[in-house]
GROMACS .gro file of C-alpha atoms in nm:
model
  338
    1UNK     CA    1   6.892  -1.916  11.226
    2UNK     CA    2   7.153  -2.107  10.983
    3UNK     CA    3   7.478  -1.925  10.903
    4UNK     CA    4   7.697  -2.039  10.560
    5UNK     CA    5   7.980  -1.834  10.512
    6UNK     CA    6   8.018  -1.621  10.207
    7UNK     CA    7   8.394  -1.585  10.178
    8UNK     CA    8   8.650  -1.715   9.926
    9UNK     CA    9   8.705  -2.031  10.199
   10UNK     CA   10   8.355  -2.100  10.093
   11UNK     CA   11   8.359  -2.459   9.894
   12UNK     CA   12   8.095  -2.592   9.655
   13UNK     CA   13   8.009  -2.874   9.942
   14UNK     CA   14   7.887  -2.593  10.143
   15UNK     CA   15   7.719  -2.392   9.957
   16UNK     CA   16   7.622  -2.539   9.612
   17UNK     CA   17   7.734  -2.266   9.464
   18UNK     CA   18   8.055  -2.301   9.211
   19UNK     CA   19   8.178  -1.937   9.209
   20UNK     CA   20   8.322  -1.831   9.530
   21UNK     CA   21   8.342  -1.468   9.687
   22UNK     CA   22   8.662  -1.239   9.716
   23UNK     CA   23   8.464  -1.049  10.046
   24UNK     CA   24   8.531  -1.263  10.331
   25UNK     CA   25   8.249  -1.102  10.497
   26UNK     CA   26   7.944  -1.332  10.650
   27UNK     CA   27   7.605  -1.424  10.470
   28UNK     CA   28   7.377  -1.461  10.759
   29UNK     CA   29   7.137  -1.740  10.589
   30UNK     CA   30   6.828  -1.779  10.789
   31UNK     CA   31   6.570  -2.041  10.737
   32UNK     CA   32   6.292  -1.838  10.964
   33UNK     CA   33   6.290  -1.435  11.054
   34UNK     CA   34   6.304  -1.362  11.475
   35UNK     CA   35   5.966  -1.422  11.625
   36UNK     CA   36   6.048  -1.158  11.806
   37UNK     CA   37   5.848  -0.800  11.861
   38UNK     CA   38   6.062  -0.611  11.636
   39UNK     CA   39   6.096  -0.197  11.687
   40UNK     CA   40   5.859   0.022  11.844
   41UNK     CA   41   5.863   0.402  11.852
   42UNK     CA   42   5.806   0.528  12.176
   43UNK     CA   43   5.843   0.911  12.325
   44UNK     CA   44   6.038   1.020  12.648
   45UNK     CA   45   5.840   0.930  12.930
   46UNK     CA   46   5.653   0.642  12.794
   47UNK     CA   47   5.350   0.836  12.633
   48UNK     CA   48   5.108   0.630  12.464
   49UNK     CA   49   5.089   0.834  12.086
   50UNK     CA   50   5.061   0.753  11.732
   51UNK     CA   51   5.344   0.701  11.460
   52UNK     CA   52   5.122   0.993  11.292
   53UNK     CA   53   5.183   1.220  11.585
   54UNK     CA   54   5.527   1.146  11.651
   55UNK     CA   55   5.635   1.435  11.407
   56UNK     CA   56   5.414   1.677  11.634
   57UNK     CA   57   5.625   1.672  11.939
   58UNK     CA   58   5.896   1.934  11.868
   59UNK     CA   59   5.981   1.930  12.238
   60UNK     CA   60   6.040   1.597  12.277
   61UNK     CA   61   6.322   1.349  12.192
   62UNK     CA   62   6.174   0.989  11.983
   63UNK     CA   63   6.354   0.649  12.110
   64UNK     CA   64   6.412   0.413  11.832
   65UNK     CA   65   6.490   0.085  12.032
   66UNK     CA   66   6.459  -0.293  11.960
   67UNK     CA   67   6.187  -0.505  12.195
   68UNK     CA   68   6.453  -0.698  12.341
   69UNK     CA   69   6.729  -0.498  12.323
   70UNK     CA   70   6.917  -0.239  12.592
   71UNK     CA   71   7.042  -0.024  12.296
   72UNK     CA   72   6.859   0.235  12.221
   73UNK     CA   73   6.924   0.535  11.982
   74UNK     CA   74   6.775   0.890  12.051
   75UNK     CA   75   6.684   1.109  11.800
   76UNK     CA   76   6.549   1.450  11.818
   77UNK     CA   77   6.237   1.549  11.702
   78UNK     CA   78   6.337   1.731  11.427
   79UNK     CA   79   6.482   1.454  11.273
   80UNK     CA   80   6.209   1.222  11.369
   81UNK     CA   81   5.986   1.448  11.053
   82UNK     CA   82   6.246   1.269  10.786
   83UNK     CA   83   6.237   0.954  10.904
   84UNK     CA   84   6.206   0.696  10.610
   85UNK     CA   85   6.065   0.413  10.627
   86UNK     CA   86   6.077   0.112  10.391
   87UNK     CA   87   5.995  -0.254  10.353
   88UNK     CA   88   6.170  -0.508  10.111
   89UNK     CA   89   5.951  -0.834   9.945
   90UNK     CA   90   6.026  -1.060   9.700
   91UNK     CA   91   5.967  -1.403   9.566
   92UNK     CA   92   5.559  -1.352   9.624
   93UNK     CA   93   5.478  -1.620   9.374
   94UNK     CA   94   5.118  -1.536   9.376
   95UNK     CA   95   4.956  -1.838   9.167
   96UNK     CA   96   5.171  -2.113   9.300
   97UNK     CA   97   4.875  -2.151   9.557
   98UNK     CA   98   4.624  -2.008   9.796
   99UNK     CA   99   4.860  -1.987  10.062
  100UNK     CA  100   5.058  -1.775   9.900
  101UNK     CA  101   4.796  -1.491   9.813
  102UNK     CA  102   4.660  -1.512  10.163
  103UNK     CA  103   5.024  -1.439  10.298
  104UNK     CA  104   5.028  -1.175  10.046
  105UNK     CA  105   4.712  -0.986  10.177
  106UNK     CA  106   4.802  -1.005  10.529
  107UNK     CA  107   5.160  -0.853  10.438
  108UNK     CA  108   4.987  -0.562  10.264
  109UNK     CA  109   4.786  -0.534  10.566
  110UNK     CA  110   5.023  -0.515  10.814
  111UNK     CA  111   5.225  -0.236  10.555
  112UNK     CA  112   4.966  -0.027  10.611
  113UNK     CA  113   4.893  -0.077  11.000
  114UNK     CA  114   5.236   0.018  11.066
  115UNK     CA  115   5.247   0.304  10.805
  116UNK     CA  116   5.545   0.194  10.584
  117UNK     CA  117   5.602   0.460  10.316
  118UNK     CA  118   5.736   0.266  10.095
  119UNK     CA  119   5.756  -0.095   9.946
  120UNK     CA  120   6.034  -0.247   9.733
  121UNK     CA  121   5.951  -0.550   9.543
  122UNK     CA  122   6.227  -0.751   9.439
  123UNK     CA  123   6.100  -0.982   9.116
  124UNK     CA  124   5.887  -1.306   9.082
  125UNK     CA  125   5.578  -1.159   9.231
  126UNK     CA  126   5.411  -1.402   8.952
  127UNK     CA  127   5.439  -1.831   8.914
  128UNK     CA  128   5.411  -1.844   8.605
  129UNK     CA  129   5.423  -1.512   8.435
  130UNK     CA  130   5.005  -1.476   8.368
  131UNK     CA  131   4.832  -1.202   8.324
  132UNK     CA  132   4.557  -1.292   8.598
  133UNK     CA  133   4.856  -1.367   8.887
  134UNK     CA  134   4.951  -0.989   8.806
  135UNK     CA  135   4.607  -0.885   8.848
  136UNK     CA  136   4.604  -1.110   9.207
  137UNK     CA  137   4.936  -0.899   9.255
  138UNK     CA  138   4.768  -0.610   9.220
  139UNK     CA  139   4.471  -0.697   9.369
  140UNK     CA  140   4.694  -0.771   9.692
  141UNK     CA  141   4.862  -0.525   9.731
  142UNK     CA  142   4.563  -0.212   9.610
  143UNK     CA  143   4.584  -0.048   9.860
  144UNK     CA  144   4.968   0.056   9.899
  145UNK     CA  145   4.933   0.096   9.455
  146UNK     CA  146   4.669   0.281   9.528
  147UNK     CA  147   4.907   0.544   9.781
  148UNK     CA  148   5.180   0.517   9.534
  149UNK     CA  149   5.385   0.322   9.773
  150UNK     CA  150   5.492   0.008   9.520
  151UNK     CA  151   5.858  -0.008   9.405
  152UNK     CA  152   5.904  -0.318   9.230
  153UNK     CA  153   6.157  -0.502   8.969
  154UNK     CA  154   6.043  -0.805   8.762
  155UNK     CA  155   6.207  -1.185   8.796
  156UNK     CA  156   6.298  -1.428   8.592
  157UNK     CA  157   5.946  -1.609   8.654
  158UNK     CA  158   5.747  -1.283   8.540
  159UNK     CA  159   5.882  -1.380   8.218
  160UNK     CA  160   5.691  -1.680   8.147
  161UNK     CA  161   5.376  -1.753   7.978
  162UNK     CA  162   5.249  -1.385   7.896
  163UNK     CA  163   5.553  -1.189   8.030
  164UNK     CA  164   5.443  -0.940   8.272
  165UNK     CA  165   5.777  -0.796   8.326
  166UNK     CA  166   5.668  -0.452   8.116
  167UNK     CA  167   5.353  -0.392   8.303
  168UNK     CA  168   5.579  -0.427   8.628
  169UNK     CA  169   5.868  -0.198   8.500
  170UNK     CA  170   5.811  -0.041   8.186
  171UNK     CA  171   6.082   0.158   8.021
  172UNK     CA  172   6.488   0.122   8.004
  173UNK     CA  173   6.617  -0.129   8.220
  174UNK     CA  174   6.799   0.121   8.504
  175UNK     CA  175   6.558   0.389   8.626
  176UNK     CA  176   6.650   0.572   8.917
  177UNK     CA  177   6.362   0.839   9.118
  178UNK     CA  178   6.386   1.011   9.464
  179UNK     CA  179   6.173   0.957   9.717
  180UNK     CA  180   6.212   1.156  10.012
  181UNK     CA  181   6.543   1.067  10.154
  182UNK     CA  182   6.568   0.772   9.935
  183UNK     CA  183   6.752   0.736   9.600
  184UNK     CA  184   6.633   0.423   9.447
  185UNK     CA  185   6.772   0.315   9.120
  186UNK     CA  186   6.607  -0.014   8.994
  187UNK     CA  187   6.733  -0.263   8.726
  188UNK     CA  188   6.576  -0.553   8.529
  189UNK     CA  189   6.781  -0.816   8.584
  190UNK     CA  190   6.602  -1.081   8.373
  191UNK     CA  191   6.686  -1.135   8.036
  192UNK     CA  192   6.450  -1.295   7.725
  193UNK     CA  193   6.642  -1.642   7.773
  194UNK     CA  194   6.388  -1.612   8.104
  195UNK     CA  195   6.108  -1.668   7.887
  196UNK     CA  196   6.189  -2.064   7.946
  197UNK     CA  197   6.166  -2.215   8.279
  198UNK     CA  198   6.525  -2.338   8.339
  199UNK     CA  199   6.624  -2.078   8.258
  200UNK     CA  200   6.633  -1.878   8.523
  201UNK     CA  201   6.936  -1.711   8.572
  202UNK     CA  202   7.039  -1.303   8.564
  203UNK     CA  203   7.170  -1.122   8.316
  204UNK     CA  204   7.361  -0.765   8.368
  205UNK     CA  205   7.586  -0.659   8.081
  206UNK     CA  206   7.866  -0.365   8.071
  207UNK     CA  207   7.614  -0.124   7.935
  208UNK     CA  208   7.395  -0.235   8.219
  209UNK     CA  209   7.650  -0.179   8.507
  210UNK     CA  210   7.773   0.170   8.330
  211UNK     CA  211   7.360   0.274   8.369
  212UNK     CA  212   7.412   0.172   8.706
  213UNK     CA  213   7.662   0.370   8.850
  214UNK     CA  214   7.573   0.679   8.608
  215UNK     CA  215   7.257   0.684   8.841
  216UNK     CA  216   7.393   0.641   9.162
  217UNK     CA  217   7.645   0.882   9.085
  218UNK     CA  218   7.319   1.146   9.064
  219UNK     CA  219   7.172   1.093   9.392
  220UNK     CA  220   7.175   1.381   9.579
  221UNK     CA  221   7.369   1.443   9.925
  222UNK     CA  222   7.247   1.309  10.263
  223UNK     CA  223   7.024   1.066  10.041
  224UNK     CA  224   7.015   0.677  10.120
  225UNK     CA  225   7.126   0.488   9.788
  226UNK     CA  226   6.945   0.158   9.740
  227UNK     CA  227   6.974  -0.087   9.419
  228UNK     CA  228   6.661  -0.305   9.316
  229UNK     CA  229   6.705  -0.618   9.109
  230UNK     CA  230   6.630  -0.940   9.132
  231UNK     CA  231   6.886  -1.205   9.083
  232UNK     CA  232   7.204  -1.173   9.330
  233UNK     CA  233   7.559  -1.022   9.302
  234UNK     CA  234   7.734  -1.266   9.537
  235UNK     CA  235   7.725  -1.692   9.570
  236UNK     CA  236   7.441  -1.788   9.838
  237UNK     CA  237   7.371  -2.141   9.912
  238UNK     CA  238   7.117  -2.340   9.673
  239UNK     CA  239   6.744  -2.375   9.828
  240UNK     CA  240   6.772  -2.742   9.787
  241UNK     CA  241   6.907  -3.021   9.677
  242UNK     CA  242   6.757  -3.014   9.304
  243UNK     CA  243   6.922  -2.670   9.250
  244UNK     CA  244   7.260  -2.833   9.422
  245UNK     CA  245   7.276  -3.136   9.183
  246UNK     CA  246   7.219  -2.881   8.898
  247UNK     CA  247   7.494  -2.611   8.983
  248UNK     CA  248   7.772  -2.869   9.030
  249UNK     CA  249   7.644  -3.012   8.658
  250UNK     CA  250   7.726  -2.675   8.549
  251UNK     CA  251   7.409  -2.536   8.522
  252UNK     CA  252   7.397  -2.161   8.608
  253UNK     CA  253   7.027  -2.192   8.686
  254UNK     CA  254   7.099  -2.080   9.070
  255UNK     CA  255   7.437  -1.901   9.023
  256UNK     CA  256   7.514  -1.529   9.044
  257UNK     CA  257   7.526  -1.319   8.832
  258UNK     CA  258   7.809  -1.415   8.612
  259UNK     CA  259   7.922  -0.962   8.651
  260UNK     CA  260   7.822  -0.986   9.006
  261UNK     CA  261   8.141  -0.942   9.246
  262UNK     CA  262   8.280  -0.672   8.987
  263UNK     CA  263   7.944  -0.455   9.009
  264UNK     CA  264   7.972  -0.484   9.406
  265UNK     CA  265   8.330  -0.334   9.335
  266UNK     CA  266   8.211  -0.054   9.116
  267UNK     CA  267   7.897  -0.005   9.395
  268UNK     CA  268   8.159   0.072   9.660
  269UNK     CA  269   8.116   0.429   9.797
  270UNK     CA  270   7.861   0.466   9.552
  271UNK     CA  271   7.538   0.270   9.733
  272UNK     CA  272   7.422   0.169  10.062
  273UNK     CA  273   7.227  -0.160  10.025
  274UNK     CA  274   7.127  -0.354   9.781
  275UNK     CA  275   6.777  -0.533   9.798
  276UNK     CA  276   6.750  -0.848   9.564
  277UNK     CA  277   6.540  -1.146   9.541
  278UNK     CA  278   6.562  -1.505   9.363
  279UNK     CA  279   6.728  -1.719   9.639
  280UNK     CA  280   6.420  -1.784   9.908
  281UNK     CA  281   6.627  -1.839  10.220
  282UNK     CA  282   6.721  -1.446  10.331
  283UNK     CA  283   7.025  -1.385  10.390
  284UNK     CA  284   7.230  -1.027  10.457
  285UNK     CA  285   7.611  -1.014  10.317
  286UNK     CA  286   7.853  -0.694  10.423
  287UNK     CA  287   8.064  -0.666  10.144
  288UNK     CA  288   8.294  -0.381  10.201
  289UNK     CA  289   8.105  -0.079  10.247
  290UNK     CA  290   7.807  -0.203  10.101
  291UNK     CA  291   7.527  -0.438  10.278
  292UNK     CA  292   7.324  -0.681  10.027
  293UNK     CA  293   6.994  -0.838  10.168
  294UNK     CA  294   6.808  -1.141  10.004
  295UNK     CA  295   6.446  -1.118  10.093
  296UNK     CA  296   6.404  -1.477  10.032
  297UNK     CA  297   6.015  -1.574  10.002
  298UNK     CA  298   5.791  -1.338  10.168
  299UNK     CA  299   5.502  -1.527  10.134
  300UNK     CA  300   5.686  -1.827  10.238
  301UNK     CA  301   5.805  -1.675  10.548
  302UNK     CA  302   5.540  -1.460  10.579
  303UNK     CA  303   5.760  -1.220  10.706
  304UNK     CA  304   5.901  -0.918  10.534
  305UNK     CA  305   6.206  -0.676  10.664
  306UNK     CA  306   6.170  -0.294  10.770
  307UNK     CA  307   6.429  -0.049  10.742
  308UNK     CA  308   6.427   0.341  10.885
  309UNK     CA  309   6.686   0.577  10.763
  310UNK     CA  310   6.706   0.958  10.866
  311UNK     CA  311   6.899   1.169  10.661
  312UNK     CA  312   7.104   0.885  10.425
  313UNK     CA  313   7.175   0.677  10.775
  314UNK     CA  314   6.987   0.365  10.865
  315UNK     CA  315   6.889   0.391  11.226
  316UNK     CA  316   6.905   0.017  11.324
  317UNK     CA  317   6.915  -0.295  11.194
  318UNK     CA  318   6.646  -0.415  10.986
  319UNK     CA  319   6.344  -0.508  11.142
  320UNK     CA  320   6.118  -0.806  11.064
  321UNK     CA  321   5.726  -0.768  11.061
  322UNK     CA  322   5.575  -1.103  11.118
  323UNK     CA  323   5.262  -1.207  10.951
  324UNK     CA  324   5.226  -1.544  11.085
  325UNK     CA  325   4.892  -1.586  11.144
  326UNK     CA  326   4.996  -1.753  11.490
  327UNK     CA  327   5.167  -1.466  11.636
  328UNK     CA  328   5.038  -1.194  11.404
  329UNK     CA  329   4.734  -1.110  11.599
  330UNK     CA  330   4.933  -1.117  11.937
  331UNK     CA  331   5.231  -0.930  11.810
  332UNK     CA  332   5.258  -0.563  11.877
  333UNK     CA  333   5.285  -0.368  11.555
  334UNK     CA  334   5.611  -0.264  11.418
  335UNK     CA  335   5.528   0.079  11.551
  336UNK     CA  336   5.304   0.028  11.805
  337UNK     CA  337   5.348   0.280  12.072
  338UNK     CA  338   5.467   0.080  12.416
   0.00000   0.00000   0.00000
C-alpha cells in the first residue's frame, strides 16, 4: 500500500495534481486492496450458520470482526435484522478487453455469494461509450439488475461514441431514493464536453451543488447519507505519467472538480461518504466529518470494497472482497460463517 498525502503541504511533484487541498487529512492511495480474508459474521459460540439465518437468532448476540484483527464489535440481534450492506465499483471499462469482462463476472458473482444488497456503480462502466459494452454491462452484472440491486452513475467515458449515460441514469442530474437504511442521492457528473476523449474532466455547477444538498437535507433520521458521482471532489495523484505531463501543461483532464473542496464544505454534517470513481488507484480521504472513497478500477484490481451500516453507523471499516482468481477460490467469503 502507497500513501500520498492529501493536504495543502501537498506539491504538484507529488501528486501531479495542480490544485491543492485545505483538509490536511490523509488520502490512503493504494496500488493493490489487502489480500487478506476480509469480515466474517459469526454467532456467540462459534456456530456454523448462514448470513440468511443470522436475523433468526433473537437470543443471540452477532460478532462483526475483521480476519486478522482482535477488535471485534458486538451487536445484538435485533440490530443484526437492519444491517445494510453495500458494495462500491467503478471504472469497469467493459470493452477495453476480455480481461476486463471476465473480472466483471466474477465480481457479480462473488456479490451474490456473499449476499450484498446493494451495488453502487461509480461511472465508466463502458470504453468507449457503445451500445453493445452496455449490453456486456448488463449482461455482467444480470443477475444483481435482475434483484434490483444496481445503483450506478455514468462517467465521462459513457459519453463517447453512442452516449450511454441516459440508459444508465435517466432523468435530472441529482436523484436521491431510500433504500432501507440508506439515503443515496446520485449525480451525473459528466458534462457534453465528455462526448470527446480528452476531455474527460467533471463538471458540477451552483445549480448542481444547490440539488445536492436540497436532497441530503431530506434524508430521513438514523439513515446513512451516501453521494454517487463519478469524477472527484479533492486532488488525488495522476495514474501515470501521461496524465502528470498533461496536468502540469494545464490540462484539467485529471483534475478535480474545479467546485470540489467547496461542495465537501457544504456536505459537512449533511453526508457520510462519498463514493466516486475516475482516478483508478483507490484511495479513502477524511475530510472533516465526511469520508470520500475512490474505487479506483474494479476490474483492474479485481477487487471491490464492502461496507455494513446499522442504523446510519458504519460498523467497521470497509471491507475488500477479492476476486483474484489466485486467491478467490481459497478465500473464505466475505460472510462466510467461521
Amino acid at each position: 500500500m502507497n500513501t500520498a498525502a492529501c493536504a495543502s503541504s501537498v506539491s504538484r511533484s507529488e501528486t501531479g495534481a495542480s490544485t491543492t487541498s485545505r483538509y490536511t487529512s490523509v488520502a490512503r492511495v493504494m496500488r493493490r486492496p489487502p489480500s487478506c480474508p476480509e469480515l466474517s459474521l459469526v454467532l456467540d459460540g462459534g456456530q456454523r450458520t448462514s448470513p440468511k439465518l443470522l436475523c433468526k437468532a433473537p437470543d443471540r448476540r452477532i460478532c462483526l470482526r475483521h480476519a486478522r484483527s482482535p477488535r471485534i464489535r458486538h451487536l445484538p440481534a435485533g440490530r443484526c435484522r437492519m444491517l445494510q450492506t453495500f458494495a462500491h465499483l467503478s471504472d469497469l471499462h467493459l470493452g477495453a478487453g476480455p480481461a476486463a469482462a471476465h473480472a466483471a463476472r466474477r465480481l457479480c458473482s462473488a456479490l451474490l455469494a456473499v449476499r450484498v444488497q446493494r451495488v453502487m456503480v461509480t461511472g465508466d462502466v463502458t470504453h468507449r461509450g457503445l451500445r453493445s459494452e452496455l449490453d456486456l454491462f448488463r449482461s455482467a452484472f444480470a443477475p444483481l439488475f435482475d434483484q434490483g440491486r444496481m445503483l450506478v452513475v455514468p462517467g465521462n467515458h459513457d459519453r463517447l461514441g453512442d452516449d450511454v449515460a441516459e440508459s444508465l441514469m435517466s432523468g435530472t442530474r441529482v436523484q436521491a431514493e431510500e433504500h432501507g437504511g440508506l439515503f443515496v442521492v446520485r449525480f451525473d457528473s459528466t458534462g457534453p464536453h465528455n462526448r470527446r476523449l480528452f476531455d474527460s474532466h467533471g463538471q458540477m455547477e451552483e445549480d448542481d451543488m444547490d440539488a445536492i444538498c436540497s436532497a441530503l437535507d431530506r434524508a430521513p433520521s438514523g439513515a446513512l447519507r451516501l453521494l454517487l458521482l463519478h469524477h472527484h471532489l479533492l486532488p488525488l495523484p495522476d495514474d501515470h505519467l501521461f496524465e502528470r505531463v498533461i496536468t502540469q501543461l494545464g490540462w484539467p483532464n485529471a483534475a478535480e472538480l474545479s467546485r470540489g473542496h467547496e461542495m465537501v464544505d457544504r456536505l459537512q454534517s449533511r453526508c457520510d461518504l462519498v463514493l466516486h470513481g475516475h482516478r483508478h488507484q483507490p484511495a479513502e480521504i477524511e475530510a472533516g466529518s465526511l469520508r470520500v472513497f475512490n474505487g479506483g478500477c474494479s476490474t483492474g484490481l479485481q477487487a471491490c470494497r464492502v461496507f455494513a451500516a446499522v442504523h446510519g453507523e458504519l460498523v467497521h471499516a470497509p471491507r475488500w472482497l477479492d476476486v483474484r482468481p489466485r486467491s478467490f477460490a481459497d478465500a473464505p467469503a466475505l460472510f462466510a460463517v467461521q
